[in-house]
mmCIF file of C-alpha atoms and ligand atoms in Angstrom:
data_model
loop_
_atom_site.group_PDB
_atom_site.id
_atom_site.type_symbol
_atom_site.label_atom_id
_atom_site.label_comp_id
_atom_site.label_asym_id
_atom_site.label_seq_id
_atom_site.Cartn_x
_atom_site.Cartn_y
_atom_site.Cartn_z
ATOM 1 C CA MET V 1187 -17.684 4.991 26.126
ATOM 2 C CA SER V 1188 -21.272 6.265 26.025
ATOM 3 C CA LYS V 1189 -23.564 3.906 28.186
ATOM 4 C CA LYS V 1190 -24.838 1.760 25.358
ATOM 5 C CA SER V 1191 -21.537 1.469 23.366
ATOM 6 C CA LYS V 1192 -19.921 -1.983 23.480
ATOM 7 C CA VAL V 1193 -16.789 -3.425 21.780
ATOM 8 C CA THR V 1194 -15.739 -6.954 22.287
ATOM 9 C CA PRO V 1195 -14.515 -9.373 19.456
ATOM 10 C CA TRP V 1196 -18.178 -10.665 19.253
ATOM 11 C CA GLU V 1197 -20.249 -7.527 19.823
ATOM 12 C CA VAL V 1198 -19.450 -4.203 18.435
ATOM 13 C CA GLU V 1199 -21.472 -1.280 19.157
ATOM 14 C CA ILE V 1200 -20.035 2.275 18.281
ATOM 15 C CA LYS V 1201 -22.343 5.250 18.411
ATOM 16 C CA ASP V 1202 -20.249 8.189 17.228
ATOM 17 C CA GLU V 1203 -16.751 9.273 16.720
ATOM 18 C CA ASN V 1204 -16.298 10.074 20.345
ATOM 19 C CA ASP V 1205 -16.644 6.453 21.170
ATOM 20 C CA TYR V 1206 -13.487 5.753 18.883
ATOM 21 C CA GLU V 1207 -11.602 8.210 20.818
ATOM 22 C CA ARG V 1208 -12.850 6.607 24.199
ATOM 23 C CA LEU V 1209 -11.709 3.352 22.904
ATOM 24 C CA ILE V 1210 -8.185 4.631 22.560
ATOM 25 C CA GLU V 1211 -8.073 5.533 26.343
ATOM 26 C CA LEU V 1212 -10.097 2.466 27.336
ATOM 27 C CA PHE V 1213 -7.775 -0.129 25.377
ATOM 28 C CA GLY V 1214 -4.542 2.054 26.140
ATOM 29 C CA VAL V 1215 -3.595 2.303 22.565
ATOM 30 C CA SER V 1216 -2.023 5.286 20.677
ATOM 31 C CA LYS V 1217 -3.568 7.442 17.847
ATOM 32 C CA ILE V 1218 -2.088 7.134 14.482
ATOM 33 C CA ASP V 1219 -0.889 10.638 14.054
ATOM 34 C CA ASP V 1220 1.024 12.617 11.182
ATOM 35 C CA ASN V 1221 4.476 11.706 12.653
ATOM 36 C CA LEU V 1222 3.794 8.053 12.488
ATOM 37 C CA LEU V 1223 2.272 8.398 8.937
ATOM 38 C CA GLU V 1224 5.533 10.300 8.005
ATOM 39 C CA LYS V 1225 7.615 7.603 9.431
ATOM 40 C CA ILE V 1226 5.894 4.882 7.335
ATOM 41 C CA LYS V 1227 6.018 6.991 4.379
ATOM 42 C CA LYS V 1228 9.896 6.972 4.624
ATOM 43 C CA HIS V 1229 9.921 3.362 3.875
ATOM 44 C CA THR V 1230 6.718 3.224 1.460
ATOM 45 C CA ASN V 1231 7.074 6.541 -0.572
ATOM 46 C CA ASP V 1232 3.210 6.642 -0.595
ATOM 47 C CA LEU V 1233 0.689 5.968 1.849
ATOM 48 C CA HIS V 1234 -2.414 3.626 1.383
ATOM 49 C CA ILE V 1235 -5.748 5.552 1.455
ATOM 50 C CA LEU V 1236 -6.737 3.481 4.568
ATOM 51 C CA LEU V 1237 -3.920 5.096 6.280
ATOM 52 C CA LYS V 1238 -3.848 8.411 4.608
ATOM 53 C CA ARG V 1239 -7.473 9.043 5.394
ATOM 54 C CA LYS V 1240 -7.090 7.699 8.939
ATOM 55 C CA PHE V 1241 -9.392 4.832 8.812
ATOM 56 C CA PHE V 1242 -6.847 2.824 10.567
ATOM 57 C CA TYR V 1243 -6.709 5.302 13.323
ATOM 58 C CA ALA V 1244 -4.879 3.605 16.369
ATOM 59 C CA HIS V 1245 -1.865 1.370 16.890
ATOM 60 C CA ARG V 1246 0.227 -0.233 19.557
ATOM 61 C CA ASP V 1247 4.040 0.082 19.273
ATOM 62 C CA PHE V 1248 3.944 0.365 15.405
ATOM 63 C CA ASP V 1249 6.369 3.272 15.921
ATOM 64 C CA LYS V 1250 8.825 1.041 17.768
ATOM 65 C CA VAL V 1251 8.504 -1.749 15.112
ATOM 66 C CA LEU V 1252 9.438 0.845 12.556
ATOM 67 C CA ASP V 1253 12.325 1.955 14.611
ATOM 68 C CA SER V 1254 13.809 -1.572 14.758
ATOM 69 C CA PHE V 1255 12.920 -2.140 11.048
ATOM 70 C CA GLU V 1256 15.318 0.935 10.340
ATOM 71 C CA LYS V 1257 18.058 -0.906 12.126
ATOM 72 C CA GLY V 1258 17.587 -3.984 10.072
ATOM 73 C CA GLU V 1259 15.139 -5.973 11.988
ATOM 74 C CA LYS V 1260 12.233 -7.335 9.926
ATOM 75 C CA PHE V 1261 8.819 -7.900 11.281
ATOM 76 C CA PHE V 1262 5.784 -10.180 10.157
ATOM 77 C CA LEU V 1263 2.138 -9.583 9.445
ATOM 78 C CA TYR V 1264 -0.680 -11.675 10.890
ATOM 79 C CA THR V 1265 -4.467 -11.251 10.661
ATOM 80 C CA GLY V 1266 -7.664 -13.465 10.141
ATOM 81 C CA ARG V 1267 -11.195 -14.039 9.564
ATOM 82 C CA ALA V 1268 -13.542 -16.385 11.299
ATOM 83 C CA PRO V 1269 -15.659 -17.817 8.761
ATOM 84 C CA SER V 1270 -19.320 -17.347 9.531
ATOM 85 C CA GLY V 1271 -21.320 -17.179 6.132
ATOM 86 C CA LYS V 1272 -20.620 -14.677 3.450
ATOM 87 C CA MET V 1273 -17.931 -12.046 3.545
ATOM 88 C CA HIS V 1274 -18.867 -8.330 3.199
ATOM 89 C CA ILE V 1275 -16.734 -5.443 2.089
ATOM 90 C CA GLY V 1276 -16.063 -4.468 5.757
ATOM 91 C CA HIS V 1277 -14.238 -7.951 6.295
ATOM 92 C CA LEU V 1278 -11.754 -7.042 3.479
ATOM 93 C CA ILE V 1279 -10.365 -3.871 5.216
ATOM 94 C CA PRO V 1280 -7.621 -5.398 7.265
ATOM 95 C CA PHE V 1281 -6.524 -7.623 4.484
ATOM 96 C CA ILE V 1282 -6.236 -4.869 2.041
ATOM 97 C CA LEU V 1283 -3.836 -3.014 4.299
ATOM 98 C CA THR V 1284 -2.174 -6.338 5.136
ATOM 99 C CA LYS V 1285 -1.403 -6.888 1.477
ATOM 100 C CA TRP V 1286 -0.300 -3.452 0.937
ATOM 101 C CA LEU V 1287 2.170 -3.635 4.047
ATOM 102 C CA GLN V 1288 3.502 -7.066 2.663
ATOM 103 C CA GLU V 1289 4.476 -5.406 -0.547
ATOM 104 C CA LYS V 1290 6.016 -2.413 1.058
ATOM 105 C CA PHE V 1291 8.079 -4.107 3.708
ATOM 106 C CA ASP V 1292 8.571 -7.442 2.186
ATOM 107 C CA ALA V 1293 7.078 -9.114 5.170
ATOM 108 C CA ASN V 1294 5.770 -12.820 5.630
ATOM 109 C CA VAL V 1295 1.979 -12.873 6.182
ATOM 110 C CA TYR V 1296 0.011 -15.307 8.333
ATOM 111 C CA ILE V 1297 -3.713 -15.597 7.916
ATOM 112 C CA GLN V 1298 -5.713 -17.561 10.452
ATOM 113 C CA LEU V 1299 -9.194 -18.852 9.471
ATOM 114 C CA PRO V 1300 -10.400 -20.080 12.816
ATOM 115 C CA ASP V 1301 -13.396 -22.302 11.628
ATOM 116 C CA GLU V 1302 -14.415 -23.172 15.226
ATOM 117 C CA GLU V 1303 -14.727 -19.596 16.656
ATOM 118 C CA LYS V 1304 -18.159 -18.564 15.377
ATOM 119 C CA PHE V 1305 -19.423 -21.964 16.145
ATOM 120 C CA TRP V 1306 -18.326 -21.878 19.771
ATOM 121 C CA ALA V 1307 -19.628 -18.322 19.964
ATOM 122 C CA LYS V 1308 -22.903 -19.769 18.763
ATOM 123 C CA LYS V 1309 -23.017 -17.252 15.851
ATOM 124 C CA VAL V 1310 -23.371 -20.193 13.524
ATOM 125 C CA ASN V 1311 -25.014 -23.612 13.907
ATOM 126 C CA ASP V 1312 -23.655 -25.668 11.112
ATOM 127 C CA TYR V 1313 -20.011 -26.430 11.667
ATOM 128 C CA GLU V 1314 -19.410 -28.776 8.479
ATOM 129 C CA LYS V 1315 -20.935 -25.874 6.286
ATOM 130 C CA ILE V 1316 -18.625 -23.362 7.949
ATOM 131 C CA LYS V 1317 -15.680 -25.605 7.454
ATOM 132 C CA GLU V 1318 -16.437 -25.846 3.737
ATOM 133 C CA LEU V 1319 -17.025 -22.184 3.477
ATOM 134 C CA ALA V 1320 -13.503 -21.520 5.008
ATOM 135 C CA TYR V 1321 -11.830 -22.699 1.897
ATOM 136 C CA TYR V 1322 -14.005 -20.314 -0.143
ATOM 137 C CA GLU V 1323 -13.088 -17.431 2.026
ATOM 138 C CA ALA V 1324 -9.358 -18.257 1.748
ATOM 139 C CA LYS V 1325 -9.673 -18.061 -1.989
ATOM 140 C CA ILE V 1326 -11.413 -14.662 -1.725
ATOM 141 C CA ILE V 1327 -8.397 -13.502 0.488
ATOM 142 C CA ALA V 1328 -5.824 -14.854 -1.688
ATOM 143 C CA SER V 1329 -7.359 -13.137 -4.612
ATOM 144 C CA LEU V 1330 -6.383 -9.698 -3.005
ATOM 145 C CA GLY V 1331 -2.898 -10.268 -4.321
ATOM 146 C CA PHE V 1332 -0.760 -11.612 -1.464
ATOM 147 C CA ASP V 1333 2.487 -13.174 -2.419
ATOM 148 C CA PRO V 1334 1.949 -16.979 -2.511
ATOM 149 C CA ASN V 1335 5.411 -17.895 -1.380
ATOM 150 C CA LYS V 1336 5.344 -15.355 1.550
ATOM 151 C CA THR V 1337 1.790 -16.002 2.862
ATOM 152 C CA PHE V 1338 0.494 -18.672 4.884
ATOM 153 C CA ILE V 1339 -3.335 -19.235 5.209
ATOM 154 C CA PHE V 1340 -4.522 -21.913 7.497
ATOM 155 C CA ILE V 1341 -7.722 -23.305 8.819
ATOM 156 C CA ASN V 1342 -7.630 -23.873 12.614
ATOM 157 C CA SER V 1343 -9.074 -27.560 12.613
ATOM 158 C CA GLU V 1344 -6.439 -28.323 10.031
ATOM 159 C CA TYR V 1345 -3.533 -26.893 11.543
ATOM 160 C CA ILE V 1346 -4.371 -27.642 15.003
ATOM 161 C CA LYS V 1347 -1.527 -30.032 15.731
ATOM 162 C CA ASN V 1348 0.974 -27.213 15.198
ATOM 163 C CA LEU V 1349 -1.202 -24.638 16.857
ATOM 164 C CA TYR V 1350 -1.520 -26.877 19.791
ATOM 165 C CA SER V 1351 2.091 -26.995 20.589
ATOM 166 C CA ALA V 1352 2.025 -23.457 21.575
ATOM 167 C CA ALA V 1353 -1.731 -23.219 22.829
ATOM 168 C CA ILE V 1354 -0.611 -25.556 25.539
ATOM 169 C CA TYR V 1355 1.811 -22.805 26.943
ATOM 170 C CA VAL V 1356 -0.538 -19.984 26.154
ATOM 171 C CA ALA V 1357 -3.511 -21.541 27.827
ATOM 172 C CA ARG V 1358 -1.617 -22.097 30.854
ATOM 173 C CA ASN V 1359 -0.504 -18.471 31.223
ATOM 174 C CA ILE V 1360 -3.919 -16.705 31.144
ATOM 175 C CA ASN V 1361 -6.367 -17.209 33.968
ATOM 176 C CA PHE V 1362 -10.056 -17.024 33.749
ATOM 177 C CA SER V 1363 -10.463 -13.762 35.655
ATOM 178 C CA THR V 1364 -8.012 -11.974 33.452
ATOM 179 C CA ALA V 1365 -9.849 -13.379 30.300
ATOM 180 C CA LYS V 1366 -13.228 -12.395 31.847
ATOM 181 C CA ALA V 1367 -12.204 -8.990 32.474
ATOM 182 C CA VAL V 1368 -11.056 -8.398 28.997
ATOM 183 C CA PHE V 1369 -13.607 -10.321 27.043
ATOM 184 C CA GLY V 1370 -16.651 -9.873 29.210
ATOM 185 C CA PHE V 1371 -17.200 -13.711 29.396
ATOM 186 C CA THR V 1372 -20.221 -14.656 31.285
ATOM 187 C CA GLY V 1373 -21.642 -17.977 32.817
ATOM 188 C CA GLU V 1374 -23.453 -18.381 29.345
ATOM 189 C CA THR V 1375 -20.043 -18.414 27.419
ATOM 190 C CA THR V 1376 -19.018 -21.822 25.968
ATOM 191 C CA ILE V 1377 -15.841 -23.341 27.444
ATOM 192 C CA GLY V 1378 -14.758 -23.538 23.705
ATOM 193 C CA LEU V 1379 -14.685 -19.869 23.496
ATOM 194 C CA ILE V 1380 -12.717 -19.392 26.456
ATOM 195 C CA PHE V 1381 -9.969 -21.708 25.257
ATOM 196 C CA TYR V 1382 -10.192 -20.050 21.670
ATOM 197 C CA VAL V 1383 -8.544 -17.014 23.055
ATOM 198 C CA SER V 1384 -5.248 -18.915 23.250
ATOM 199 C CA LEU V 1385 -5.654 -20.343 19.588
ATOM 200 C CA GLN V 1386 -5.916 -16.562 18.283
ATOM 201 C CA ILE V 1387 -2.884 -15.599 20.205
ATOM 202 C CA VAL V 1388 -0.589 -18.519 18.962
ATOM 203 C CA PRO V 1389 0.326 -17.130 15.610
ATOM 204 C CA THR V 1390 2.002 -14.053 17.226
ATOM 205 C CA PHE V 1391 4.674 -16.692 18.096
ATOM 206 C CA PHE V 1392 5.209 -17.934 14.529
ATOM 207 C CA GLU V 1393 8.586 -16.050 14.275
ATOM 208 C CA ASN V 1394 11.104 -14.483 16.734
ATOM 209 C CA SER V 1395 10.498 -11.018 15.308
ATOM 210 C CA TYR V 1396 7.741 -8.498 16.064
ATOM 211 C CA PRO V 1397 4.200 -9.467 15.098
ATOM 212 C CA VAL V 1398 2.376 -6.714 13.372
ATOM 213 C CA ILE V 1399 -1.543 -7.186 13.299
ATOM 214 C CA PRO V 1400 -3.776 -4.992 11.160
ATOM 215 C CA CYS V 1401 -7.399 -5.533 12.286
ATOM 216 C CA GLY V 1402 -10.677 -3.982 13.561
ATOM 217 C CA ILE V 1403 -10.202 -2.542 16.922
ATOM 218 C CA ASP V 1404 -12.703 -5.230 18.272
ATOM 219 C CA GLN V 1405 -9.791 -7.715 17.973
ATOM 220 C CA ASP V 1406 -7.445 -5.798 20.104
ATOM 221 C CA PRO V 1407 -8.251 -7.535 23.411
ATOM 222 C CA TYR V 1408 -6.662 -10.930 22.176
ATOM 223 C CA PHE V 1409 -3.375 -8.979 21.728
ATOM 224 C CA ARG V 1410 -3.642 -6.902 24.884
ATOM 225 C CA LEU V 1411 -3.463 -10.457 26.638
ATOM 226 C CA GLN V 1412 -0.716 -11.600 24.273
ATOM 227 C CA ARG V 1413 1.485 -8.675 25.443
ATOM 228 C CA ASP V 1414 1.115 -9.858 29.082
ATOM 229 C CA ILE V 1415 2.602 -13.342 28.281
ATOM 230 C CA ALA V 1416 4.830 -12.852 25.255
ATOM 231 C CA GLU V 1417 8.057 -11.912 26.955
ATOM 232 C CA LYS V 1418 7.634 -14.578 29.620
ATOM 233 C CA LEU V 1419 7.452 -17.166 26.643
ATOM 234 C CA GLY V 1420 10.619 -15.463 25.253
ATOM 235 C CA TYR V 1421 8.745 -13.793 22.318
ATOM 236 C CA LYS V 1422 8.041 -10.337 21.345
ATOM 237 C CA LYS V 1423 4.938 -8.166 22.198
ATOM 238 C CA ALA V 1424 2.559 -7.798 19.508
ATOM 239 C CA SER V 1425 2.047 -4.568 17.687
ATOM 240 C CA THR V 1426 -1.604 -3.833 16.500
ATOM 241 C CA ILE V 1427 -2.666 -1.264 13.669
ATOM 242 C CA LEU V 1428 -6.495 -0.907 14.535
ATOM 243 C CA SER V 1429 -9.194 0.348 12.187
ATOM 244 C CA LYS V 1430 -12.679 1.786 12.821
ATOM 245 C CA PHE V 1431 -15.739 -0.002 11.437
ATOM 246 C CA VAL V 1432 -17.209 0.602 7.908
ATOM 247 C CA TRP V 1433 -20.830 1.706 8.337
ATOM 248 C CA GLY V 1434 -23.697 -0.516 7.163
ATOM 249 C CA LEU V 1435 -26.046 0.539 4.428
ATOM 250 C CA LYS V 1436 -28.590 1.682 7.038
ATOM 251 C CA GLY V 1437 -26.700 4.818 8.176
ATOM 252 C CA PRO V 1438 -23.946 6.194 10.221
ATOM 253 C CA TYR V 1439 -22.422 3.758 12.620
ATOM 254 C CA THR V 1440 -24.868 0.864 11.757
ATOM 255 C CA LYS V 1441 -23.539 -2.720 11.435
ATOM 256 C CA MET V 1442 -22.954 -4.732 8.513
ATOM 257 C CA SER V 1443 -24.291 -8.229 8.806
ATOM 258 C CA ALA V 1444 -23.611 -10.919 6.341
ATOM 259 C CA SER V 1445 -26.891 -12.502 7.170
ATOM 260 C CA ASP V 1446 -28.836 -9.363 6.414
ATOM 261 C CA PRO V 1447 -28.474 -8.432 2.872
ATOM 262 C CA SER V 1448 -30.234 -5.029 3.369
ATOM 263 C CA THR V 1449 -27.143 -3.902 5.651
ATOM 264 C CA THR V 1450 -24.205 -4.434 3.278
ATOM 265 C CA ILE V 1451 -22.572 -5.414 0.099
ATOM 266 C CA LEU V 1452 -21.228 -8.912 -0.123
ATOM 267 C CA ILE V 1453 -18.051 -9.831 -2.048
ATOM 268 C CA ASP V 1454 -20.110 -12.053 -4.376
ATOM 269 C CA ASP V 1455 -22.817 -9.642 -5.219
ATOM 270 C CA ASP V 1456 -22.968 -8.812 -8.865
ATOM 271 C CA PHE V 1457 -23.380 -5.361 -10.236
ATOM 272 C CA GLU V 1458 -27.133 -5.523 -10.607
ATOM 273 C CA THR V 1459 -27.534 -6.592 -6.744
ATOM 274 C CA ILE V 1460 -24.977 -3.893 -5.829
ATOM 275 C CA LYS V 1461 -27.017 -1.290 -7.603
ATOM 276 C CA GLN V 1462 -30.303 -2.412 -6.284
ATOM 277 C CA LYS V 1463 -29.152 -2.570 -2.775
ATOM 278 C CA ILE V 1464 -27.576 0.843 -2.814
ATOM 279 C CA MET V 1465 -30.496 2.346 -4.621
ATOM 280 C CA LYS V 1466 -33.107 0.727 -1.964
ATOM 281 C CA TYR V 1467 -31.112 0.873 1.214
ATOM 282 C CA ALA V 1468 -28.183 3.149 1.374
ATOM 283 C CA PHE V 1469 -29.014 5.679 3.816
ATOM 284 C CA SER V 1470 -28.514 9.187 2.202
ATOM 285 C CA GLY V 1471 -27.525 12.694 3.396
ATOM 286 C CA GLY V 1472 -29.719 14.255 0.450
ATOM 287 C CA GLN V 1473 -32.991 16.270 0.867
ATOM 288 C CA PRO V 1474 -36.526 14.476 0.656
ATOM 289 C CA THR V 1475 -37.203 15.992 -2.793
ATOM 290 C CA LEU V 1476 -34.965 16.854 -5.720
ATOM 291 C CA GLU V 1477 -36.110 20.442 -5.525
ATOM 292 C CA LEU V 1478 -35.181 20.791 -1.906
ATOM 293 C CA HIS V 1479 -31.822 19.081 -2.685
ATOM 294 C CA LYS V 1480 -31.086 21.495 -5.440
ATOM 295 C CA LYS V 1481 -31.955 24.361 -3.003
ATOM 296 C CA LEU V 1482 -30.435 23.287 0.268
ATOM 297 C CA GLY V 1483 -27.617 20.555 -0.853
ATOM 298 C CA GLY V 1484 -27.012 17.348 0.778
ATOM 299 C CA ASN V 1485 -24.804 16.327 3.722
ATOM 300 C CA PRO V 1486 -22.071 13.917 2.811
ATOM 301 C CA ASP V 1487 -20.993 13.568 6.547
ATOM 302 C CA ILE V 1488 -24.071 11.265 7.316
ATOM 303 C CA ASP V 1489 -24.302 9.822 3.738
ATOM 304 C CA VAL V 1490 -23.193 6.074 3.616
ATOM 305 C CA CYS V 1491 -22.342 6.218 -0.092
ATOM 306 C CA PHE V 1492 -20.046 9.196 0.465
ATOM 307 C CA PHE V 1493 -18.553 7.568 3.586
ATOM 308 C CA TRP V 1494 -17.648 4.316 1.587
ATOM 309 C CA LEU V 1495 -16.046 6.387 -1.165
ATOM 310 C CA ARG V 1496 -14.140 8.234 1.481
ATOM 311 C CA VAL V 1497 -12.963 5.109 3.183
ATOM 312 C CA LEU V 1498 -11.970 2.975 0.380
ATOM 313 C CA PHE V 1499 -13.523 3.310 -3.103
ATOM 314 C CA GLU V 1500 -12.577 6.622 -4.376
ATOM 315 C CA GLU V 1501 -8.768 6.849 -4.202
ATOM 316 C CA ASN V 1502 -8.510 10.018 -5.988
ATOM 317 C CA ASP V 1503 -8.465 12.930 -3.462
ATOM 318 C CA LYS V 1504 -9.433 15.655 -6.180
ATOM 319 C CA LYS V 1505 -12.318 13.713 -7.384
ATOM 320 C CA LEU V 1506 -13.483 12.871 -3.695
ATOM 321 C CA LYS V 1507 -13.341 16.720 -3.044
ATOM 322 C CA GLU V 1508 -15.274 17.498 -6.229
ATOM 323 C CA LEU V 1509 -18.022 14.910 -5.193
ATOM 324 C CA GLU V 1510 -18.057 16.419 -1.616
ATOM 325 C CA GLU V 1511 -18.577 19.994 -2.998
ATOM 326 C CA SER V 1512 -21.268 19.205 -5.560
ATOM 327 C CA TYR V 1513 -23.163 17.140 -3.094
ATOM 328 C CA ARG V 1514 -22.948 19.928 -0.551
ATOM 329 C CA ASN V 1515 -24.062 22.627 -3.139
ATOM 330 C CA GLY V 1516 -26.889 20.252 -4.422
ATOM 331 C CA THR V 1517 -25.680 19.999 -8.036
ATOM 332 C CA LEU V 1518 -24.957 16.202 -7.505
ATOM 333 C CA THR V 1519 -28.115 14.493 -6.541
ATOM 334 C CA THR V 1520 -28.511 11.465 -4.250
ATOM 335 C CA GLY V 1521 -29.351 9.198 -7.271
ATOM 336 C CA GLU V 1522 -26.187 10.267 -9.033
ATOM 337 C CA LEU V 1523 -24.070 9.638 -6.054
ATOM 338 C CA LYS V 1524 -25.469 6.213 -5.370
ATOM 339 C CA GLU V 1525 -25.142 5.286 -9.134
ATOM 340 C CA TYR V 1526 -21.301 6.519 -8.946
ATOM 341 C CA THR V 1527 -20.649 4.472 -5.700
ATOM 342 C CA ALA V 1528 -22.365 1.330 -7.169
ATOM 343 C CA LEU V 1529 -19.949 1.650 -10.087
ATOM 344 C CA LYS V 1530 -16.959 2.255 -7.916
ATOM 345 C CA ILE V 1531 -17.581 -0.695 -5.737
ATOM 346 C CA ASN V 1532 -18.382 -2.998 -8.665
ATOM 347 C CA GLU V 1533 -15.025 -1.835 -10.047
ATOM 348 C CA PHE V 1534 -13.195 -2.874 -7.047
ATOM 349 C CA LEU V 1535 -15.017 -6.264 -6.732
ATOM 350 C CA GLU V 1536 -14.640 -6.968 -10.502
ATOM 351 C CA LYS V 1537 -10.845 -7.211 -9.740
ATOM 352 C CA ILE V 1538 -11.514 -9.969 -7.022
ATOM 353 C CA ARG V 1539 -13.938 -11.618 -9.437
ATOM 354 C CA LYS V 1540 -11.119 -11.795 -12.021
ATOM 355 C CA ASN V 1541 -8.434 -12.999 -9.528
ATOM 356 C CA MET V 1542 -10.579 -15.854 -8.049
ATOM 357 C CA LYS V 1543 -9.799 -18.139 -10.892
ATOM 358 C CA TRP V 1544 -6.198 -17.625 -10.337
ATOM 359 C CA ALA V 1545 -6.620 -17.932 -6.522
ATOM 360 C CA GLU V 1546 -8.289 -21.232 -6.998
ATOM 361 C CA ASN V 1547 -5.441 -22.727 -8.828
ATOM 362 C CA ASN V 1548 -2.882 -21.453 -6.404
ATOM 363 C CA LEU V 1549 -4.454 -21.795 -3.165
ATOM 364 C CA HIS V 1550 -2.451 -24.923 -2.525
ATOM 365 C CA LYS V 1551 0.654 -22.602 -2.421
ATOM 366 C CA PHE V 1552 -0.979 -20.416 0.344
ATOM 367 C CA MET V 1553 -2.120 -23.310 2.275
ATOM 368 C CA TYR V 1554 0.179 -26.225 1.776
ATOM 369 C CA ASP V 1555 3.207 -26.125 -0.434
ATOM 370 C CA GLY V 1556 4.301 -22.527 -1.284
ATOM 371 C CA LYS V 1557 7.701 -21.543 0.225
ATOM 372 C CA LEU V 1558 6.222 -20.270 3.521
ATOM 373 C CA ALA V 1559 3.365 -22.662 3.738
ATOM 374 C CA SER V 1560 5.509 -25.781 3.311
ATOM 375 C CA GLU V 1561 7.915 -24.304 6.100
ATOM 376 C CA MET V 1562 4.914 -23.753 8.367
ATOM 377 C CA TRP V 1563 3.835 -27.459 8.274
ATOM 378 C CA ASN V 1564 6.860 -28.155 10.144
ATOM 379 C CA TRP V 1565 6.555 -25.374 12.498
ATOM 380 C CA LYS V 1566 6.473 -26.365 16.321
ATOM 381 C CA PHE V 1567 6.488 -23.791 19.242
ATOM 382 C CA GLU V 1568 9.596 -23.656 21.201
ATOM 383 C CA PRO V 1569 9.068 -22.084 24.610
ATOM 384 C CA LYS V 1570 12.405 -19.920 25.143
ATOM 385 C CA VAL V 1571 12.471 -19.984 28.898
HETATM 386 P P1 TYM O 98 -14.039 -11.454 11.812
HETATM 387 O O1 TYM O 98 -14.173 -12.573 10.860
HETATM 388 O O2 TYM O 98 -15.218 -11.119 12.542
HETATM 389 O O3 TYM O 98 -13.589 -10.201 10.991
HETATM 390 C C1 TYM O 98 -12.464 -10.319 10.266
HETATM 391 C C2 TYM O 98 -11.828 -8.950 10.335
HETATM 392 O O4 TYM O 98 -12.788 -7.944 9.656
HETATM 393 C C3 TYM O 98 -12.771 -6.787 10.728
HETATM 394 N N1 TYM O 98 -14.127 -6.295 10.458
HETATM 395 C C4 TYM O 98 -14.355 -4.957 9.903
HETATM 396 N N2 TYM O 98 -13.482 -4.043 9.691
HETATM 397 C C5 TYM O 98 -14.115 -2.826 9.230
HETATM 398 N N3 TYM O 98 -15.434 -2.657 9.136
HETATM 399 C C6 TYM O 98 -16.342 -3.624 9.457
HETATM 400 N N4 TYM O 98 -17.707 -3.335 9.221
HETATM 401 C C7 TYM O 98 -15.925 -4.847 9.896
HETATM 402 N N5 TYM O 98 -16.340 -5.998 10.189
HETATM 403 C C8 TYM O 98 -15.290 -6.799 10.626
HETATM 404 C C9 TYM O 98 -12.559 -7.489 11.988
HETATM 405 O O5 TYM O 98 -12.237 -6.542 12.930
HETATM 406 C C10 TYM O 98 -11.480 -8.408 11.835
HETATM 407 O O6 TYM O 98 -10.178 -7.882 11.761
HETATM 408 N N6 TYM O 98 -11.467 -13.423 15.680
HETATM 409 C C11 TYM O 98 -11.383 -12.834 14.391
HETATM 410 C C12 TYM O 98 -10.782 -13.669 13.476
HETATM 411 C C13 TYM O 98 -9.220 -13.748 13.690
HETATM 412 C C14 TYM O 98 -8.382 -12.682 13.676
HETATM 413 C C15 TYM O 98 -7.101 -13.042 13.948
HETATM 414 C C16 TYM O 98 -8.565 -11.323 13.425
HETATM 415 C C17 TYM O 98 -8.418 -14.798 13.807
HETATM 416 N N7 TYM O 98 -7.178 -14.294 14.038
HETATM 417 C C18 TYM O 98 -6.040 -12.137 13.900
HETATM 418 C C19 TYM O 98 -7.608 -10.333 13.465
HETATM 419 C C20 TYM O 98 -6.396 -10.858 13.642
HETATM 420 C C21 TYM O 98 -12.773 -12.712 13.698
HETATM 421 O O7 TYM O 98 -13.842 -13.122 14.221
HETATM 422 O O8 TYM O 98 -12.917 -11.758 12.604
#
């Protein structure tokens, strides 16, 4: 990593693409290469753009999971979101891929909403408010189209009795010096956060089959530790599928922060707000004047709007190529590119807005009484050894 770059679950600083390569080495994960994509495609026919465009770029053991799948062994999916305030478009990335994988592989999905995590990390101060927000975030996630009978969404403080049956074993098997080395804990870290590590590992033991975890690469440390202890407890090592981070509005590799509206688009921004934010804040690869832009062309490689279109919002490869070429040769202006991006993001969020009512009426199935959820309220950890 370059000197200033840092990646822990609570602090992410990436400076350039090289940092992503270095993380692969540092974390000991593998690159998602064309061979793996072909292997996935054998089962799915097509590839989700998050895979095809390699925004999910690294993994652990997903090739092995697919090998066993070919022999008839199913896997389950697990991911999560720690409620902290409002959700932004970056937070949706792992859920979008998880939903697609559920559909293609007919897998159960477990979604953890640890309402205590950001409170213990001192990223938020009002716990009661966060707990309330967790239900709202559960609705947003449910509205992405998960199967209500094969998906269990749980809030830690509600589901803690079940989680605790496994946390007892997990917490005994990880010592402080290991956790400190992996997470960078210091003397200032709350003891809550140290214990929290076990709570994020527990759902990897919900089934006897392989847990597959799509998430941002910042979350990998938890699952590295899981892999040290899983077999000892009689369970399978976790497989992760890891993504890069979506740039914030302010430019390449900047952060999205839900608490600073000038850095990102929130899921509940309306069209006017999306447009205004993009027009005002989105870092552009265009030239300072229209005249220069027509003459010299723009640079899509550093343009936030183009980046967002490439990562998620423009699924049509041909259209993306056209946009890239016309931006480079100056016929597409920055204003036009921004306008188009605002429309595409709004189109995407409109689907969520429309599904929210359905999600509200069906949330009980995801959380309490759908097929999987009702089974899970009876789940209790059984150590196998
Ligand atoms: P949280 O709530 O910080 O983030 C939720 C998920 O979103 C990813 N993410 C991003 N992905 C792409 N671009 C971005 N700009 C961006 N910002 C955030 C994160 O990597 C994460 O996958 N501890 C977790 C909650 C959790 C969890 C899990 C995550 C509980 N169990 C199991 C993954 C798997 C957290 O604080 O996520």
